[in-house]
Tab-separated table of C-alpha atoms in Angstrom:
chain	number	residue	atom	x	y	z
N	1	UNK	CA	0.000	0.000	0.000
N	2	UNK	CA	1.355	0.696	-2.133
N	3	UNK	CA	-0.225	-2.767	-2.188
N	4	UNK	CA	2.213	-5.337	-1.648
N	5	UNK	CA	-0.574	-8.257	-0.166
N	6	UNK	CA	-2.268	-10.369	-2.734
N	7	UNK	CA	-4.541	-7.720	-5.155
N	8	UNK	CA	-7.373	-10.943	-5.547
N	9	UNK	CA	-7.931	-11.148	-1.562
N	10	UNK	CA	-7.191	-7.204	-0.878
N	11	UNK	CA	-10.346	-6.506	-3.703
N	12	UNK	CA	-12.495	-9.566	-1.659
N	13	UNK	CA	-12.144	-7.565	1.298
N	14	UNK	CA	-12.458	-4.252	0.227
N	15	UNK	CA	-16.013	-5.537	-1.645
N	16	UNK	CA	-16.940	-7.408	2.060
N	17	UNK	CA	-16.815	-4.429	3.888
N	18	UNK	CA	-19.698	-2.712	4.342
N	19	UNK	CA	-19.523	1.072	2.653
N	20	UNK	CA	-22.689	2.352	4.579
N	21	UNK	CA	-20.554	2.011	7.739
N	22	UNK	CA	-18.483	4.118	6.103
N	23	UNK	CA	-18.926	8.154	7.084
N	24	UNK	CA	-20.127	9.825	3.610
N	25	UNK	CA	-17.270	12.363	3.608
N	26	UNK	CA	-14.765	9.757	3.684
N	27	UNK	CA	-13.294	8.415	0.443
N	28	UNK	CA	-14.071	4.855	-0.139
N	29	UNK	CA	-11.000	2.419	-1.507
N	30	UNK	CA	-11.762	1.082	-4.790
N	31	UNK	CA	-9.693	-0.918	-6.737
N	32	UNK	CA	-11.487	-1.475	-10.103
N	33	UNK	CA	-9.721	-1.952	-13.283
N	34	UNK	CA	-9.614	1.086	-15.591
N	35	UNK	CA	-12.116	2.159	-17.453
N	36	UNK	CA	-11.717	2.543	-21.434
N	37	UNK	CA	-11.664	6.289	-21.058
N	38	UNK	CA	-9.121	5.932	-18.226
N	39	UNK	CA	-7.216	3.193	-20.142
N	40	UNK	CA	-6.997	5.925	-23.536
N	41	UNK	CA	-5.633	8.515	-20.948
N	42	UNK	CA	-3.132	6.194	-20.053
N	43	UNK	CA	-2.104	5.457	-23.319
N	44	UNK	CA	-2.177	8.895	-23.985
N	45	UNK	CA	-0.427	10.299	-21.221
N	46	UNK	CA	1.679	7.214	-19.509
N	47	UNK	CA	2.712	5.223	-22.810
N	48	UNK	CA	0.554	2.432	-21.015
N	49	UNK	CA	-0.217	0.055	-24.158
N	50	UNK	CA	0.147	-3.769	-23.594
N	51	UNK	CA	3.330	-4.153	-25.262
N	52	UNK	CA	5.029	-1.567	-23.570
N	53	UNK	CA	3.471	-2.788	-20.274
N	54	UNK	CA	5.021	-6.415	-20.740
N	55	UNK	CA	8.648	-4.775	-21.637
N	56	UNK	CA	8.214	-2.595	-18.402
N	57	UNK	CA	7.143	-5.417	-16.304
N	58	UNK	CA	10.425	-7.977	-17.980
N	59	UNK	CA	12.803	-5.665	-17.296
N	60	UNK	CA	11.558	-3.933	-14.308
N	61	UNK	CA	11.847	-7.740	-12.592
N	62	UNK	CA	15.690	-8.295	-14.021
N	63	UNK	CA	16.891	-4.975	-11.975
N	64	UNK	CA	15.220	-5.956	-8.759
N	65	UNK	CA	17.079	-9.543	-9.253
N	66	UNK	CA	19.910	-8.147	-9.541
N	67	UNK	CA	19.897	-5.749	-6.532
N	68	UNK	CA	20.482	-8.077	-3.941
N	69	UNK	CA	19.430	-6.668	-0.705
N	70	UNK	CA	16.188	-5.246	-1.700
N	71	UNK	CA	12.991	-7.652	-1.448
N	72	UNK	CA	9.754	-6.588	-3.024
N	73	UNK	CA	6.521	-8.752	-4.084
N	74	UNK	CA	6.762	-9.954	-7.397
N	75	UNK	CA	3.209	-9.413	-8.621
N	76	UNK	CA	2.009	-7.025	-11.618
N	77	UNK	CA	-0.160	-5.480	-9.720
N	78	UNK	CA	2.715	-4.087	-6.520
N	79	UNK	CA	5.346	-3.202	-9.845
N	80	UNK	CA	2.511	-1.442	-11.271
N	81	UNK	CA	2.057	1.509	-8.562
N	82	UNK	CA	5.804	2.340	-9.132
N	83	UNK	CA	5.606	1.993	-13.508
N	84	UNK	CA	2.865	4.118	-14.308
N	85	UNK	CA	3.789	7.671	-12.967
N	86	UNK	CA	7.188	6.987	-14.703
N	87	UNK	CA	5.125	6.444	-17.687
N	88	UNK	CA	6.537	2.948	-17.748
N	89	UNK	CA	10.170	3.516	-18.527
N	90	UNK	CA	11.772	0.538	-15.883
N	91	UNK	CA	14.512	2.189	-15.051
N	92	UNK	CA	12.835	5.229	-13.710
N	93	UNK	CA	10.856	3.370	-11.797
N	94	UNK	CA	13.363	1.047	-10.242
N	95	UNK	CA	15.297	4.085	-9.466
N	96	UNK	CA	12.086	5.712	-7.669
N	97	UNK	CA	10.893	2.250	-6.495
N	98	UNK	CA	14.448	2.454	-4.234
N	99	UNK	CA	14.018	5.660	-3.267
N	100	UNK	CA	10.848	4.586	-1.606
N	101	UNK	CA	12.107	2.279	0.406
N	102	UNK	CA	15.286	3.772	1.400
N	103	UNK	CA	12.779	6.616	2.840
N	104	UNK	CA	11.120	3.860	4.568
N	105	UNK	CA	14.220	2.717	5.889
N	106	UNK	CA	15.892	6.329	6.631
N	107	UNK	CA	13.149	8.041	8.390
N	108	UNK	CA	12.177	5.773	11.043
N	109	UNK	CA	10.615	8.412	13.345
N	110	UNK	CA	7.366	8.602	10.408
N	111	UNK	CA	7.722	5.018	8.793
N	112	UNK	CA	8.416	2.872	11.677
N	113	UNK	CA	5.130	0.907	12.473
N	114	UNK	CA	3.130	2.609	10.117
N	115	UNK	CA	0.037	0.987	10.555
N	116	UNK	CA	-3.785	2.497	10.823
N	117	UNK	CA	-4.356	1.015	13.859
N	118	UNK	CA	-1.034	3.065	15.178
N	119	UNK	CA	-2.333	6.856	14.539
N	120	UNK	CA	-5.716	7.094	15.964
N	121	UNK	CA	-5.224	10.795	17.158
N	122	UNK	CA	-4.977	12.227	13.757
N	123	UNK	CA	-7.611	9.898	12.143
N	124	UNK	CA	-10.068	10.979	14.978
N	125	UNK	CA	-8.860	14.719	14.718
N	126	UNK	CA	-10.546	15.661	11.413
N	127	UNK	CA	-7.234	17.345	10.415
N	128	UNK	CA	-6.906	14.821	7.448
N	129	UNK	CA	-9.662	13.924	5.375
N	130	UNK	CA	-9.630	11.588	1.800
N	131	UNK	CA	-12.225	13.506	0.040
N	132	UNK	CA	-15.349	11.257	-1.947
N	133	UNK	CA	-15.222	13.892	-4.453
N	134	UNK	CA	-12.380	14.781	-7.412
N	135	UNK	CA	-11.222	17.445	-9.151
N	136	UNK	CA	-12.219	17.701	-12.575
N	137	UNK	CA	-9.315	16.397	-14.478
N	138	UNK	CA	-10.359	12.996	-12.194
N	139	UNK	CA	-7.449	13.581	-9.538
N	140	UNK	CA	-8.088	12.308	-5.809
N	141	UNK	CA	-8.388	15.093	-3.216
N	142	UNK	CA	-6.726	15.300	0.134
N	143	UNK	CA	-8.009	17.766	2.741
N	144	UNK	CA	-5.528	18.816	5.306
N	145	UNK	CA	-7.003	21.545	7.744
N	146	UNK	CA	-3.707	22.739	9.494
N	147	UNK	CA	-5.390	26.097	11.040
N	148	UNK	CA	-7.813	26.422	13.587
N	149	UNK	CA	-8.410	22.594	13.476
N	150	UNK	CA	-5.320	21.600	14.917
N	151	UNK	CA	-4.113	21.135	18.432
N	152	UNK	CA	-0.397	20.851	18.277
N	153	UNK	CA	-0.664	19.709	21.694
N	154	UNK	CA	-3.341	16.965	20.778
N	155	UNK	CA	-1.544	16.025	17.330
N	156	UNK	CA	2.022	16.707	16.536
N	157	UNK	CA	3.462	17.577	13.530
N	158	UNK	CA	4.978	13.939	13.181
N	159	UNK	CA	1.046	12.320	14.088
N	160	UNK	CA	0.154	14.354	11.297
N	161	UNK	CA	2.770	13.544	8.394
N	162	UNK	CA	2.636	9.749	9.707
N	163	UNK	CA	-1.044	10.241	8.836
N	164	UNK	CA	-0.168	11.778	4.903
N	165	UNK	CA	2.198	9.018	4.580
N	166	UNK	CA	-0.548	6.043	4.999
N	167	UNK	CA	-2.928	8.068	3.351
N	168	UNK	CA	-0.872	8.686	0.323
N	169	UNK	CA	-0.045	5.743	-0.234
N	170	UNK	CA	-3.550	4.544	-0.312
N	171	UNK	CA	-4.015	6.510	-2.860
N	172	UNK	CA	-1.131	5.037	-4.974
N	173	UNK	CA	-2.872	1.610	-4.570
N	174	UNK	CA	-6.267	2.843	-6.399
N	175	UNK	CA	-5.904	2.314	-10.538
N	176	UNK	CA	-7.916	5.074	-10.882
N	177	UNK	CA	-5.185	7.797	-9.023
N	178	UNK	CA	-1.991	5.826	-10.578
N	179	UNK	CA	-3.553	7.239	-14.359
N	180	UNK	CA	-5.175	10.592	-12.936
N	181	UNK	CA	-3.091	11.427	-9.619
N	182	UNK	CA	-3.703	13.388	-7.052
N	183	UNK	CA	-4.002	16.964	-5.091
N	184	UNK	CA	-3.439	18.280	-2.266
N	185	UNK	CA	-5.432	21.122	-0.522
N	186	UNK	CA	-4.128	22.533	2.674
N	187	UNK	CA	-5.997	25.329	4.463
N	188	UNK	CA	-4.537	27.428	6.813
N	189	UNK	CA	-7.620	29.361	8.288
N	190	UNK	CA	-6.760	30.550	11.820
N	191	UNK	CA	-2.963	29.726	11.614
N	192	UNK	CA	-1.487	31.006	14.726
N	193	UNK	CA	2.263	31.808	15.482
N	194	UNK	CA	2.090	28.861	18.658
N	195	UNK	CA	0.883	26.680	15.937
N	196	UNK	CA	4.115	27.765	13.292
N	197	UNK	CA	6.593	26.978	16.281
N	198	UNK	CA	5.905	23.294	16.578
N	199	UNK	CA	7.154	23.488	12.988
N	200	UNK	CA	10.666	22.676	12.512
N	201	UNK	CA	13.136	22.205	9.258
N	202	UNK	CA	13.568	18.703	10.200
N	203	UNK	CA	10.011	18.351	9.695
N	204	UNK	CA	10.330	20.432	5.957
N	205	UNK	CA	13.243	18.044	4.927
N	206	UNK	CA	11.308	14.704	5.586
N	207	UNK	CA	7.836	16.117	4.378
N	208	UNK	CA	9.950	17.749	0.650
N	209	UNK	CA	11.814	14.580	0.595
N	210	UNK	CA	8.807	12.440	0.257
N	211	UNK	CA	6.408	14.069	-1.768
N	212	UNK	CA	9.965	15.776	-4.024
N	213	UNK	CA	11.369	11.451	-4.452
N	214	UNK	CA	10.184	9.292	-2.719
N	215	UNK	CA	5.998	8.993	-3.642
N	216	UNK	CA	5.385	6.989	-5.976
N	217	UNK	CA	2.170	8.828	-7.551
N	218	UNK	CA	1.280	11.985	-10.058
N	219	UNK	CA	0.988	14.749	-7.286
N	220	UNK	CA	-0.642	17.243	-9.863
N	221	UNK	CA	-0.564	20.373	-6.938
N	222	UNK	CA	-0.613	20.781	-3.551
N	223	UNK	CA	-2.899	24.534	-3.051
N	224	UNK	CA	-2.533	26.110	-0.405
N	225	UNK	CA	-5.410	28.165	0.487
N	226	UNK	CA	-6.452	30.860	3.650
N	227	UNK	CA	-2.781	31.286	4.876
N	228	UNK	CA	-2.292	34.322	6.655
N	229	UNK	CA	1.155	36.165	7.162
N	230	UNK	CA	2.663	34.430	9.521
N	231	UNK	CA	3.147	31.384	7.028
N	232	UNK	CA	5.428	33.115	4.786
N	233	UNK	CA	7.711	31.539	8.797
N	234	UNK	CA	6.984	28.367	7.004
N	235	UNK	CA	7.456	28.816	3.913
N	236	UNK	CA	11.004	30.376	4.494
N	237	UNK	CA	11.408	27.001	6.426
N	238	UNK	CA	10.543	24.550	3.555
N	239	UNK	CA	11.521	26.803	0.141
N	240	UNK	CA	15.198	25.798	0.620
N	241	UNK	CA	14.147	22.517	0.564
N	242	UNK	CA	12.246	22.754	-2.590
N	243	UNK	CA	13.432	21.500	-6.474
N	244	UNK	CA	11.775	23.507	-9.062
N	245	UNK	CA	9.156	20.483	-10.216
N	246	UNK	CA	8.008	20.339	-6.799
N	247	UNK	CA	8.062	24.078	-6.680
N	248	UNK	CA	6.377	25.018	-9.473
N	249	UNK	CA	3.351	22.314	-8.029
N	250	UNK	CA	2.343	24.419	-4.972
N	251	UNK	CA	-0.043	26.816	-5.470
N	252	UNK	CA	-0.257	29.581	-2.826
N	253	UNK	CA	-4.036	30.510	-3.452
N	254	UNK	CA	-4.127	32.998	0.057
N	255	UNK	CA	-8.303	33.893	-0.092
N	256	UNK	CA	-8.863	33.865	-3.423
N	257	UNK	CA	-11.368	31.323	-4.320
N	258	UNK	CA	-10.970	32.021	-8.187
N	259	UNK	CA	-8.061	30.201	-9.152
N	260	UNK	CA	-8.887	27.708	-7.029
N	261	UNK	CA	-12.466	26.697	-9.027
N	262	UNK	CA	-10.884	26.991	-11.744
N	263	UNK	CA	-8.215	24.057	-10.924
N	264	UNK	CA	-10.787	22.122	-9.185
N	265	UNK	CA	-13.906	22.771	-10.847
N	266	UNK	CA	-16.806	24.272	-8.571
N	267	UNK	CA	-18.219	20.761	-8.893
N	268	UNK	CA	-15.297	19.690	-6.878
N	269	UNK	CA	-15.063	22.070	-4.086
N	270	UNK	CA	-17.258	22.725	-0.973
N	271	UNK	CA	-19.333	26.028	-0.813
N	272	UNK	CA	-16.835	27.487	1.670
N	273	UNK	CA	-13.874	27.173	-1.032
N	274	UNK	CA	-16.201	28.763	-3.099
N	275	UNK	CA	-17.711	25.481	-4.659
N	276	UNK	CA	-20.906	24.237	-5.145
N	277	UNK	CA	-20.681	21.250	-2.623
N	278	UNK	CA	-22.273	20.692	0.922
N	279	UNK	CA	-19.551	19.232	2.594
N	280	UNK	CA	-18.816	19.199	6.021
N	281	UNK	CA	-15.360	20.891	6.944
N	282	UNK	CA	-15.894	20.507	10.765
N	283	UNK	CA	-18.074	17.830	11.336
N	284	UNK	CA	-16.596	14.991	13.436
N	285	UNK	CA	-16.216	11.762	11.861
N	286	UNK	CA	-16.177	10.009	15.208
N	287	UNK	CA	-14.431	6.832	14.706
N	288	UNK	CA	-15.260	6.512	11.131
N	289	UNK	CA	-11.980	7.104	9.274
N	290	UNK	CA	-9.764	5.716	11.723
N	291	UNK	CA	-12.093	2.270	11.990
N	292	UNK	CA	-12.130	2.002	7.959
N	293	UNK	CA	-8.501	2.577	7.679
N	294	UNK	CA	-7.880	-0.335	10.226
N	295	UNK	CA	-9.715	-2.546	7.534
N	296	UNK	CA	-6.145	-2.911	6.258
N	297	UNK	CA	-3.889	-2.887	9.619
N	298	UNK	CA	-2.150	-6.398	7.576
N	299	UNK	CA	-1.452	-4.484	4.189
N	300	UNK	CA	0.873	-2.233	6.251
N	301	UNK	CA	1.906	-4.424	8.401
N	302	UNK	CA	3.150	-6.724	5.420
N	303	UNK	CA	4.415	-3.966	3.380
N	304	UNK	CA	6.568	-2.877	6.387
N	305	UNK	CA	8.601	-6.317	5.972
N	306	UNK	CA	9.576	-5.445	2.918
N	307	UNK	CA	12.249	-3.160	1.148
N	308	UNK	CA	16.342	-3.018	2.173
N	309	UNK	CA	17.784	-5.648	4.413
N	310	UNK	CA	18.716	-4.383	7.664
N	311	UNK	CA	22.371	-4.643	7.015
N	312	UNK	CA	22.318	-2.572	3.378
């Protein structure tokens, strides 16, 4: 998860669970094949026809064989998530399968034990959210609220990017996301100055490191929206930090709703980002995330025994 279990079983259970015990403002894992209109984008915009799928996949498996001290599931379906936002060229995406889990392996303090059933505080906090709705080029939404609806104090900084890193990359896992990718919206209404000094450049360098080589999806943007001065704090904290792909993705929006419809469509956006959708920004989700998430405690938990030996 990016899947590494068995796809056939991990689709069973995904289909036995029950989506009405699901909270409606919670994204629901799918893992459907592509449609046709997804499978032409791919083609169109990934290379992704079957003969170039079978070349990726051949040679994809001869460099993992040959680097000895990194393990991996050998199933289409696990090389996949790592192929398709390198538009399957194999080396590419051995090279940014690696990176992945030498992140895993560097940065215990977010990776170690990453499983749902660890990070109840932020799943219960309603500072993270997997939005039901996408944007209008198809891209999955993530809602982080990282103003007024955060208690540093109740949820650190590290609760909270251990809780984008499972997220994320149950977002990789879904077909749909690999071929469309994803966004990012932070908003920063009621940022405070106590908030800004839990924030350090240790925390910049592991976040920009992550999302900059290590994920393995098509982050299309990450928009920042409502952000009052006292950001720019952080921002001077993460810019040096910052390549110019990754740079040129974030989107500092402030209070203008404008550019932000237009990205998103107003389809795709709640009434208070100046959408057209009733969505609940502050409504507790009770238990609701956090119990769905722990659907999949074992996908983590087997993911987590693979990657680099111990002694690489």
């Amino acid at each position: 998860m990016a899947l590494a279990g068995n796809f056939e079983e991990t689709v069973k259970k995904i289909k036995n669970i029950k989506q009405q015990d699901v909270h409606p403002g919670i994204s629901f894992l799918e893992l459907e094949p592509l449609t046709d209109s997804l499978k032409e984008k791919a083609k169109n915009e990934l290379r992704e026809t079957p003969e170039i799928v079978n070349e990726a996949l051949a040679e994809i498996r001869k460099l993992i064989q040959d680097e000895a001290d990194l393990i991996v599931p050998d199933n289409d379906y696990f090389l996949t998530q790592f192929l398709r936002p390198c538009k399957w060229y194999a080396k590419s995406a051995f090279a940014l399968m690696k990176r992945y889990f030498r992140y895993f392996k560097t940065h215990p303090r977010h990776c170690d034990n990453l499983v749902p059933k660890n990070e109840r505080a932020i799943f219960l906090s309603r500072i993270l959210t997997p939005c039901p709705f996408f944007a209008k080029d198809g891209s999955g939404i993530l809602l982080l609220q990282g103003g007024k609806m955060w208690n540093p104090q109740e949820v650190s900084v590290d609760e909270t990017f251990r809780g984008v890193l499972l997220l994320s990359n149950m977002y990789i896992s879904k077909p749909a996301n690999q071929v469309n990718g994803t966004r990012c919206i932070i908003d920063l209404d009621g940022l405070t100055l106590s908030q800004v000094l839990y924030f350090k450049p240790s925390h910049a360098a592991a976040i920009v490191e992550w999302f900059q080589s290590a994920f393995p999806g098509r982050l299309k943007s990450i928009d920042i929206i409502n952000h009052p001065y006292i950001f720019n704090m952080v921002f001077a904290i993460i810019k040096p930090f910052l390549g110019e792909k990754l740079r040129n993705r974030i989107i500092l929006h402030g209070y203008d709703k404008e550019a932000l419809k237009l990205c998103y469509g107003p389809e795709s956006l709640p009434k208070e980002y100046g959408g057209e959708l009733d969505y609940p920004l502050t409504e507790s989700f009770g238990d609701s995330l956090y119990n769905y998430l722990c659907n999949f405690n074992e996908e983590f938990e087997e993911l987590a025994h693979y990657g680099y030996s111990k002694a690489s």
